[in-house]
Amino acid sequence: FLLLILSSLIFIVLVMLYRRYRSTSIIKYLILNAIKQNHLVPYYQPIIDAEKRLTCGYEVLIRWETKKGKVILPDEFIPQCEANGVITPLTFQLINTVARDIRKLEVLHGKTLPYYFSINISASVLQDPELIDITRSALAHYHIAPHNIAFELTERSPIDDIEQAEKNCQKLNAMGIQIKLDDVGNGHCDLLSLQKLQATTIKIDKVFIDDISSLTANTIVKSLVAFAEKAEVEVIAEGIETQQQADILLEIGIRYHQGFLYSKPMPFDSLTNDKHFNV
Ligand code: C2E
Ligand code: MG
Ligand code: MG
Ligand code: MG
């Protein structure tokens, strides 16, 4: 009887292990396939200088366009990509695609662009030494100026090799590529990484913008702004949906705005129709 219980326990454990293995490897397979078939495409959301009412950059937000025409949002697959390491080839391909898109825009307009295109970088990719070469060759291949590219460190997962991340950021800074800290106030970000990574910008998380008329969120945002001024970093507020929020933020002194109020993320083909687009 004991043997029966023991063997069924072993059986259950084996089945569980197999299922786990199968689901992660299926996802990995699907994503690697999507990368190969160019189904992972960048969308672009303008970042506005709200004082001048002009676009000053775009955030690159990835979308998975399936064969059936469905669009899958990053929250549904980026965490898995981070868990199984696929985030690295995905990001490396994205850097090339974005460089290619910038080049296309420049050719279309017959001049270089004053905008930055800010690519989300997970911690594991920021600390990958290969990131530097990949970026450098993408810039060279498409004849892109380094100020056209920026990286924003998403804070879903913490940096575990801060020294290597620091080295990479030093090299990126030396190349003229800016580092931004994403989701400040609502992630793993600590102000130490701001200093160590020589970040030039903080992006204040949407949760504070949603609540900006409340005393608590308002106070937090004001103190982030005061801090940013002292530390000489720029501030972007993200997730702005209403004019009222935009007005409060301008009053607090936040000039760089991103949110549905101005524009949703859009595919490359719509970029040139961006009403704030000014070359
Ligand atoms: P994030 O980097 O904080 O990007 C901002 C998210 O807020 C985007 O969601 C954007 O579409 C959304 N958003 C912007 N303005 C508004 C607004 O006014 N209202 C609302 N409700 N939402 C707004 P999205 O595109 O679904 O991306 C979610 C997250 O996925 C990103 O958050 C980022 O952490 C991650 N992600 C996206 N693309 C990449 C990528 O290429 N690599 C990595 N590692 N992560 C990525
Ligand atoms: Mg971001
Ligand atoms: Mg963000
Ligand atoms: Mg966010």
mmCIF file of C-alpha atoms and ligand atoms in Angstrom:
data_model
loop_
_atom_site.group_PDB
_atom_site.id
_atom_site.type_symbol
_atom_site.label_atom_id
_atom_site.label_comp_id
_atom_site.label_asym_id
_atom_site.label_seq_id
_atom_site.Cartn_x
_atom_site.Cartn_y
_atom_site.Cartn_z
ATOM 1 C CA PHE A 1 0.000 0.000 0.000
ATOM 2 C CA LEU A 2 2.828 2.360 0.969
ATOM 3 C CA LEU A 3 4.551 1.529 -2.284
ATOM 4 C CA LEU A 4 1.379 2.414 -4.187
ATOM 5 C CA ILE A 5 1.164 5.822 -2.518
ATOM 6 C CA LEU A 6 4.836 6.460 -3.074
ATOM 7 C CA SER A 7 4.742 5.541 -6.733
ATOM 8 C CA SER A 8 1.652 7.650 -7.385
ATOM 9 C CA LEU A 9 3.370 10.577 -5.662
ATOM 10 C CA ILE A 10 6.406 10.152 -7.860
ATOM 11 C CA PHE A 11 4.121 9.926 -10.866
ATOM 12 C CA ILE A 12 2.341 13.167 -9.965
ATOM 13 C CA VAL A 13 5.632 14.996 -9.450
ATOM 14 C CA LEU A 14 6.931 13.756 -12.803
ATOM 15 C CA VAL A 15 3.772 14.879 -14.575
ATOM 16 C CA MET A 16 4.022 18.313 -12.949
ATOM 17 C CA LEU A 17 7.668 18.686 -13.941
ATOM 18 C CA TYR A 18 6.908 17.617 -17.491
ATOM 19 C CA ARG A 19 4.035 20.064 -17.817
ATOM 20 C CA ARG A 20 6.152 22.899 -16.560
ATOM 21 C CA TYR A 21 8.944 21.992 -18.923
ATOM 22 C CA ARG A 22 6.555 21.666 -21.828
ATOM 23 C CA SER A 23 4.817 24.998 -21.248
ATOM 24 C CA THR A 24 8.047 26.995 -20.945
ATOM 25 C CA SER A 25 9.605 25.323 -23.942
ATOM 26 C CA ILE A 26 6.461 25.778 -26.041
ATOM 27 C CA ILE A 27 6.410 29.481 -25.260
ATOM 28 C CA LYS A 28 10.106 29.714 -26.004
ATOM 29 C CA TYR A 29 9.572 27.957 -29.306
ATOM 30 C CA LEU A 30 6.623 30.187 -30.230
ATOM 31 C CA ILE A 31 8.531 33.356 -29.447
ATOM 32 C CA LEU A 32 11.705 32.314 -31.248
ATOM 33 C CA ASN A 33 9.498 31.506 -34.206
ATOM 34 C CA ALA A 34 7.761 34.873 -33.971
ATOM 35 C CA ILE A 35 11.166 36.579 -33.936
ATOM 36 C CA LYS A 36 12.222 34.670 -37.055
ATOM 37 C CA GLN A 37 9.023 35.523 -38.905
ATOM 38 C CA ASN A 38 9.136 39.192 -37.906
ATOM 39 C CA HIS A 39 5.875 38.954 -36.000
ATOM 40 C CA LEU A 40 7.256 40.980 -33.114
ATOM 41 C CA VAL A 41 6.896 44.548 -34.248
ATOM 42 C CA PRO A 42 7.640 47.894 -32.643
ATOM 43 C CA TYR A 43 4.842 50.384 -32.033
ATOM 44 C CA TYR A 44 5.769 53.968 -31.292
ATOM 45 C CA GLN A 45 4.219 56.305 -28.736
ATOM 46 C CA PRO A 46 5.153 59.997 -28.863
ATOM 47 C CA ILE A 47 6.722 61.748 -25.910
ATOM 48 C CA ILE A 48 5.672 65.374 -26.032
ATOM 49 C CA ASP A 49 7.328 68.535 -24.882
ATOM 50 C CA ALA A 50 4.086 69.923 -23.471
ATOM 51 C CA GLU A 51 5.454 73.446 -23.226
ATOM 52 C CA LYS A 52 6.304 73.629 -26.899
ATOM 53 C CA ARG A 53 3.583 71.137 -27.881
ATOM 54 C CA LEU A 54 6.039 69.223 -30.022
ATOM 55 C CA THR A 55 7.165 65.620 -30.148
ATOM 56 C CA CYS A 56 10.621 65.145 -28.675
ATOM 57 C CA GLY A 57 10.850 61.385 -28.809
ATOM 58 C CA TYR A 58 9.047 58.077 -29.051
ATOM 59 C CA GLU A 59 8.872 55.108 -26.754
ATOM 60 C CA VAL A 60 9.238 51.808 -28.580
ATOM 61 C CA LEU A 61 6.588 49.344 -27.388
ATOM 62 C CA ILE A 62 6.652 45.853 -28.768
ATOM 63 C CA ARG A 63 3.579 44.053 -30.085
ATOM 64 C CA TRP A 64 3.143 40.455 -31.206
ATOM 65 C CA GLU A 65 1.101 40.387 -34.401
ATOM 66 C CA THR A 66 -0.127 36.847 -34.956
ATOM 67 C CA LYS A 67 -0.831 35.286 -38.338
ATOM 68 C CA LYS A 68 -4.551 35.640 -37.668
ATOM 69 C CA GLY A 69 -4.169 39.384 -37.217
ATOM 70 C CA LYS A 70 -4.447 39.388 -33.430
ATOM 71 C CA VAL A 71 -2.238 41.834 -31.543
ATOM 72 C CA ILE A 72 -0.791 40.506 -28.279
ATOM 73 C CA LEU A 73 0.381 43.087 -25.729
ATOM 74 C CA PRO A 74 3.846 42.813 -24.119
ATOM 75 C CA ASP A 75 2.579 42.169 -20.585
ATOM 76 C CA GLU A 76 1.350 38.815 -21.886
ATOM 77 C CA PHE A 77 4.699 37.582 -23.182
ATOM 78 C CA ILE A 78 7.608 39.760 -21.969
ATOM 79 C CA PRO A 79 7.655 38.192 -18.467
ATOM 80 C CA GLN A 80 7.990 34.724 -20.048
ATOM 81 C CA CYS A 81 10.716 36.023 -22.373
ATOM 82 C CA GLU A 82 12.568 37.348 -19.351
ATOM 83 C CA ALA A 83 12.172 34.042 -17.528
ATOM 84 C CA ASN A 84 13.574 31.900 -20.326
ATOM 85 C CA GLY A 85 16.234 34.206 -21.750
ATOM 86 C CA VAL A 86 14.492 34.842 -25.083
ATOM 87 C CA ILE A 87 14.342 38.518 -24.126
ATOM 88 C CA THR A 88 17.940 38.894 -25.347
ATOM 89 C CA PRO A 89 17.500 37.842 -29.023
ATOM 90 C CA LEU A 90 14.149 39.654 -29.016
ATOM 91 C CA THR A 91 15.714 42.932 -27.863
ATOM 92 C CA PHE A 92 18.705 42.599 -30.183
ATOM 93 C CA GLN A 93 16.395 42.158 -33.153
ATOM 94 C CA LEU A 94 14.256 45.076 -31.982
ATOM 95 C CA ILE A 95 17.284 47.386 -31.829
ATOM 96 C CA ASN A 96 17.959 46.610 -35.485
ATOM 97 C CA THR A 97 14.329 47.048 -36.504
ATOM 98 C CA VAL A 98 14.129 50.414 -34.769
ATOM 99 C CA ALA A 99 17.374 51.582 -36.375
ATOM 100 C CA ARG A 100 15.990 50.515 -39.739
ATOM 101 C CA ASP A 101 12.735 52.422 -39.101
ATOM 102 C CA ILE A 102 14.646 55.568 -38.108
ATOM 103 C CA ARG A 103 16.649 55.303 -41.305
ATOM 104 C CA LYS A 104 13.445 54.931 -43.340
ATOM 105 C CA LEU A 105 12.037 58.103 -41.732
ATOM 106 C CA GLU A 106 15.227 59.990 -42.418
ATOM 107 C CA VAL A 107 15.240 58.939 -46.054
ATOM 108 C CA LEU A 108 11.557 59.863 -46.330
ATOM 109 C CA HIS A 109 12.152 63.331 -44.919
ATOM 110 C CA GLY A 110 15.541 63.829 -46.471
ATOM 111 C CA LYS A 111 17.103 64.889 -43.172
ATOM 112 C CA THR A 112 18.280 63.583 -39.849
ATOM 113 C CA LEU A 113 15.730 63.391 -37.043
ATOM 114 C CA PRO A 114 15.932 65.360 -33.801
ATOM 115 C CA TYR A 115 14.000 62.655 -31.883
ATOM 116 C CA TYR A 116 15.116 59.847 -29.653
ATOM 117 C CA PHE A 117 13.550 56.413 -29.901
ATOM 118 C CA SER A 118 13.540 54.909 -26.442
ATOM 119 C CA ILE A 119 13.789 51.120 -26.317
ATOM 120 C CA ASN A 120 12.743 49.193 -23.208
ATOM 121 C CA ILE A 121 15.605 47.131 -21.855
ATOM 122 C CA SER A 122 15.197 44.403 -19.262
ATOM 123 C CA ALA A 123 17.829 44.119 -16.543
ATOM 124 C CA SER A 124 19.320 40.914 -17.959
ATOM 125 C CA VAL A 125 19.871 42.593 -21.333
ATOM 126 C CA LEU A 126 21.357 45.745 -19.833
ATOM 127 C CA GLN A 127 24.013 43.632 -18.202
ATOM 128 C CA ASP A 128 24.771 41.645 -21.348
ATOM 129 C CA PRO A 129 28.179 42.677 -22.769
ATOM 130 C CA GLU A 130 26.926 41.887 -26.278
ATOM 131 C CA LEU A 131 24.445 44.779 -26.051
ATOM 132 C CA ILE A 132 27.197 47.268 -26.866
ATOM 133 C CA ASP A 133 28.337 45.620 -30.095
ATOM 134 C CA ILE A 134 24.804 44.955 -31.258
ATOM 135 C CA THR A 135 23.885 48.603 -30.711
ATOM 136 C CA ARG A 136 27.055 49.929 -32.260
ATOM 137 C CA SER A 137 26.659 47.854 -35.405
ATOM 138 C CA ALA A 138 22.959 48.714 -35.755
ATOM 139 C CA LEU A 139 23.846 52.424 -35.616
ATOM 140 C CA ALA A 140 26.674 51.989 -38.114
ATOM 141 C CA HIS A 141 24.699 49.778 -40.476
ATOM 142 C CA TYR A 142 21.784 52.221 -40.737
ATOM 143 C CA HIS A 143 23.883 55.397 -40.408
ATOM 144 C CA ILE A 144 22.000 56.495 -37.298
ATOM 145 C CA ALA A 145 23.229 59.111 -34.841
ATOM 146 C CA PRO A 146 23.492 57.811 -31.254
ATOM 147 C CA HIS A 147 21.147 60.514 -29.918
ATOM 148 C CA ASN A 148 18.367 58.905 -31.962
ATOM 149 C CA ILE A 149 18.444 55.877 -29.654
ATOM 150 C CA ALA A 150 17.821 55.751 -25.910
ATOM 151 C CA PHE A 151 17.351 52.842 -23.551
ATOM 152 C CA GLU A 152 14.871 52.757 -20.728
ATOM 153 C CA LEU A 153 15.457 50.279 -17.990
ATOM 154 C CA THR A 154 12.205 48.516 -17.206
ATOM 155 C CA GLU A 155 11.959 47.578 -13.606
ATOM 156 C CA ARG A 156 10.132 44.329 -13.695
ATOM 157 C CA SER A 157 13.215 42.447 -12.582
ATOM 158 C CA PRO A 158 16.172 43.673 -10.554
ATOM 159 C CA ILE A 159 19.706 43.971 -11.904
ATOM 160 C CA ASP A 160 21.747 41.159 -10.420
ATOM 161 C CA ASP A 161 25.114 42.111 -11.916
ATOM 162 C CA ILE A 162 25.228 45.823 -11.217
ATOM 163 C CA GLU A 163 28.920 46.037 -12.079
ATOM 164 C CA GLN A 164 28.427 44.714 -15.590
ATOM 165 C CA ALA A 165 25.358 46.940 -16.024
ATOM 166 C CA GLU A 166 27.466 49.875 -14.892
ATOM 167 C CA LYS A 167 30.195 49.049 -17.402
ATOM 168 C CA ASN A 168 27.660 48.794 -20.210
ATOM 169 C CA CYS A 169 26.039 52.092 -19.269
ATOM 170 C CA GLN A 170 29.402 53.818 -19.197
ATOM 171 C CA LYS A 171 30.053 52.601 -22.722
ATOM 172 C CA LEU A 172 26.575 53.586 -23.881
ATOM 173 C CA ASN A 173 26.994 57.036 -22.362
ATOM 174 C CA ALA A 174 30.359 57.408 -24.030
ATOM 175 C CA MET A 175 28.710 56.512 -27.330
ATOM 176 C CA GLY A 176 26.084 59.219 -26.722
ATOM 177 C CA ILE A 177 23.171 56.934 -25.892
ATOM 178 C CA GLN A 178 21.008 58.061 -22.983
ATOM 179 C CA ILE A 179 19.700 55.790 -20.244
ATOM 180 C CA LYS A 180 16.298 56.414 -18.703
ATOM 181 C CA LEU A 181 14.819 54.798 -15.615
ATOM 182 C CA ASP A 182 11.314 53.516 -16.223
ATOM 183 C CA ASP A 183 8.354 53.213 -13.845
ATOM 184 C CA VAL A 184 10.082 55.181 -11.118
ATOM 185 C CA GLY A 185 8.279 54.770 -7.835
ATOM 186 C CA ASN A 186 6.726 51.475 -8.818
ATOM 187 C CA GLY A 187 9.483 48.985 -9.453
ATOM 188 C CA HIS A 188 12.843 47.739 -8.399
ATOM 189 C CA CYS A 189 14.402 51.083 -9.167
ATOM 190 C CA ASP A 190 16.415 52.587 -6.438
ATOM 191 C CA LEU A 191 18.083 55.940 -6.681
ATOM 192 C CA LEU A 192 21.423 54.195 -6.406
ATOM 193 C CA SER A 193 20.915 52.714 -9.863
ATOM 194 C CA LEU A 194 20.174 56.224 -11.142
ATOM 195 C CA GLN A 195 23.638 57.235 -10.049
ATOM 196 C CA LYS A 196 25.429 54.043 -11.005
ATOM 197 C CA LEU A 197 23.878 53.794 -14.446
ATOM 198 C CA GLN A 198 24.316 57.525 -15.112
ATOM 199 C CA ALA A 199 20.684 57.804 -16.096
ATOM 200 C CA THR A 200 19.650 61.135 -17.577
ATOM 201 C CA THR A 201 15.897 60.796 -17.171
ATOM 202 C CA ILE A 202 13.337 59.328 -14.824
ATOM 203 C CA LYS A 203 9.906 58.257 -15.985
ATOM 204 C CA ILE A 204 7.280 58.636 -13.311
ATOM 205 C CA ASP A 205 4.968 55.654 -13.246
ATOM 206 C CA LYS A 206 1.363 55.910 -14.357
ATOM 207 C CA VAL A 207 0.036 54.949 -10.917
ATOM 208 C CA PHE A 208 1.032 58.383 -9.609
ATOM 209 C CA ILE A 209 -0.361 60.158 -12.671
ATOM 210 C CA ASP A 210 -3.714 58.350 -12.305
ATOM 211 C CA ASP A 211 -3.922 59.717 -8.804
ATOM 212 C CA ILE A 212 -2.278 63.076 -9.354
ATOM 213 C CA SER A 213 -5.163 65.036 -7.846
ATOM 214 C CA SER A 214 -4.815 63.150 -4.565
ATOM 215 C CA LEU A 215 -2.630 64.734 -1.923
ATOM 216 C CA THR A 216 -0.355 61.695 -1.518
ATOM 217 C CA ALA A 217 0.426 61.117 -5.194
ATOM 218 C CA ASN A 218 0.768 64.849 -5.742
ATOM 219 C CA THR A 219 3.290 65.136 -2.912
ATOM 220 C CA ILE A 220 5.294 62.145 -4.131
ATOM 221 C CA VAL A 221 5.481 63.535 -7.656
ATOM 222 C CA LYS A 222 6.477 66.971 -6.401
ATOM 223 C CA SER A 223 9.301 65.504 -4.354
ATOM 224 C CA LEU A 224 10.477 63.432 -7.326
ATOM 225 C CA VAL A 225 10.556 66.633 -9.363
ATOM 226 C CA ALA A 226 12.531 68.445 -6.661
ATOM 227 C CA PHE A 227 14.939 65.521 -6.489
ATOM 228 C CA ALA A 228 15.313 65.429 -10.266
ATOM 229 C CA GLU A 229 16.132 69.110 -10.358
ATOM 230 C CA LYS A 230 18.922 68.651 -7.812
ATOM 231 C CA ALA A 231 20.219 65.532 -9.535
ATOM 232 C CA GLU A 232 19.952 67.298 -12.908
ATOM 233 C CA VAL A 233 17.895 64.602 -14.557
ATOM 234 C CA GLU A 234 14.873 65.084 -16.781
ATOM 235 C CA VAL A 235 11.401 63.935 -15.830
ATOM 236 C CA ILE A 236 8.834 62.289 -18.066
ATOM 237 C CA ALA A 237 5.322 61.617 -16.807
ATOM 238 C CA GLU A 238 3.690 58.603 -18.413
ATOM 239 C CA GLY A 239 0.117 57.432 -18.716
ATOM 240 C CA ILE A 240 -1.435 60.888 -19.014
ATOM 241 C CA GLU A 241 -5.038 60.475 -20.095
ATOM 242 C CA THR A 242 -6.766 63.762 -19.326
ATOM 243 C CA GLN A 243 -6.096 67.437 -19.919
ATOM 244 C CA GLN A 244 -6.615 68.020 -16.203
ATOM 245 C CA GLN A 245 -3.718 65.683 -15.378
ATOM 246 C CA ALA A 246 -1.549 67.380 -18.011
ATOM 247 C CA ASP A 247 -2.328 70.819 -16.550
ATOM 248 C CA ILE A 248 -1.475 69.744 -12.999
ATOM 249 C CA LEU A 249 1.785 68.162 -14.195
ATOM 250 C CA LEU A 250 2.792 71.289 -16.113
ATOM 251 C CA GLU A 251 2.086 73.325 -13.024
ATOM 252 C CA ILE A 252 4.290 71.009 -10.948
ATOM 253 C CA GLY A 253 7.017 71.591 -13.525
ATOM 254 C CA ILE A 254 6.882 68.398 -15.591
ATOM 255 C CA ARG A 255 7.322 69.303 -19.187
ATOM 256 C CA TYR A 256 7.735 65.947 -20.918
ATOM 257 C CA HIS A 257 4.471 64.080 -21.272
ATOM 258 C CA GLN A 258 3.454 60.678 -22.590
ATOM 259 C CA GLY A 259 -0.027 59.203 -22.651
ATOM 260 C CA PHE A 260 -3.229 58.455 -24.504
ATOM 261 C CA LEU A 261 -4.211 62.147 -24.172
ATOM 262 C CA TYR A 262 -1.598 62.883 -26.819
ATOM 263 C CA SER A 263 -1.422 59.618 -28.706
ATOM 264 C CA LYS A 264 -1.642 55.859 -28.344
ATOM 265 C CA PRO A 265 1.289 53.724 -29.486
ATOM 266 C CA MET A 266 1.060 53.372 -33.267
ATOM 267 C CA PRO A 267 2.593 51.167 -35.932
ATOM 268 C CA PHE A 268 5.453 52.537 -38.017
ATOM 269 C CA ASP A 269 3.235 53.384 -40.989
ATOM 270 C CA SER A 270 1.227 55.852 -38.893
ATOM 271 C CA LEU A 271 4.335 57.600 -37.568
ATOM 272 C CA THR A 272 4.572 60.109 -40.342
ATOM 273 C CA ASN A 273 0.949 61.107 -39.748
ATOM 274 C CA ASP A 274 1.674 61.946 -36.128
ATOM 275 C CA LYS A 275 0.082 65.359 -35.723
ATOM 276 C CA HIS A 276 2.880 66.506 -33.440
ATOM 277 C CA PHE A 277 5.526 65.237 -35.815
ATOM 278 C CA ASN A 278 7.744 68.079 -36.902
ATOM 279 C CA VAL A 279 10.853 67.728 -38.942
HETATM 280 P P1 C2E B 1 6.231 50.712 -19.908
HETATM 281 O O1 C2E B 1 7.591 50.688 -20.457
HETATM 282 O O2 C2E B 1 6.023 51.388 -18.614
HETATM 283 O O3 C2E B 1 5.338 51.351 -21.059
HETATM 284 C C1 C2E B 1 4.218 52.151 -20.835
HETATM 285 C C2 C2E B 1 2.940 51.353 -20.993
HETATM 286 O O4 C2E B 1 1.828 52.192 -20.693
HETATM 287 C C3 C2E B 1 2.701 50.854 -22.419
HETATM 288 O O5 C2E B 1 1.973 49.648 -22.321
HETATM 289 C C4 C2E B 1 1.817 51.958 -22.991
HETATM 290 O O6 C2E B 1 1.038 51.532 -24.098
HETATM 291 C C5 C2E B 1 0.955 52.257 -21.791
HETATM 292 N N1 C2E B 1 0.395 53.610 -21.821
HETATM 293 C C6 C2E B 1 0.963 54.745 -22.283
HETATM 294 N N2 C2E B 1 0.144 55.800 -22.094
HETATM 295 C C7 C2E B 1 -0.970 55.312 -21.505
HETATM 296 C C8 C2E B 1 -2.206 55.917 -21.059
HETATM 297 O O7 C2E B 1 -2.428 57.114 -21.172
HETATM 298 N N3 C2E B 1 -3.117 55.078 -20.493
HETATM 299 C C9 C2E B 1 -2.905 53.740 -20.358
HETATM 300 N N4 C2E B 1 -3.878 52.999 -19.799
HETATM 301 N N5 C2E B 1 -1.767 53.149 -20.763
HETATM 302 C C10 C2E B 1 -0.814 53.921 -21.332
HETATM 303 P P2 C2E B 1 2.341 48.378 -23.200
HETATM 304 O O8 C2E B 1 2.722 48.798 -24.573
HETATM 305 O O9 C2E B 1 1.246 47.378 -23.050
HETATM 306 O O10 C2E B 1 3.665 47.836 -22.505
HETATM 307 C C11 C2E B 1 3.631 47.310 -21.202
HETATM 308 C C12 C2E B 1 5.016 47.075 -20.672
HETATM 309 O O11 C2E B 1 5.687 46.058 -21.403
HETATM 310 C C13 C2E B 1 5.951 48.293 -20.795
HETATM 311 O O12 C2E B 1 5.668 49.205 -19.768
HETATM 312 C C14 C2E B 1 7.309 47.651 -20.694
HETATM 313 O O13 C2E B 1 7.664 47.421 -19.357
HETATM 314 C C15 C2E B 1 7.072 46.319 -21.352
HETATM 315 N N6 C2E B 1 7.608 46.353 -22.722
HETATM 316 C C16 C2E B 1 7.063 46.833 -23.853
HETATM 317 N N7 C2E B 1 7.882 46.678 -24.916
HETATM 318 C C17 C2E B 1 9.006 46.085 -24.427
HETATM 319 C C18 C2E B 1 10.245 45.660 -25.017
HETATM 320 O O14 C2E B 1 10.511 45.829 -26.206
HETATM 321 N N8 C2E B 1 11.167 45.078 -24.172
HETATM 322 C C19 C2E B 1 10.925 44.923 -22.839
HETATM 323 N N9 C2E B 1 11.877 44.357 -22.097
HETATM 324 N N10 C2E B 1 9.779 45.309 -22.248
HETATM 325 C C20 C2E B 1 8.836 45.887 -23.033
HETATM 326 MG MG MG B 2 9.010 51.985 -20.857
HETATM 327 MG MG MG B 3 7.008 52.971 -17.941
HETATM 328 MG MG MG B 4 4.952 50.959 -16.763
#
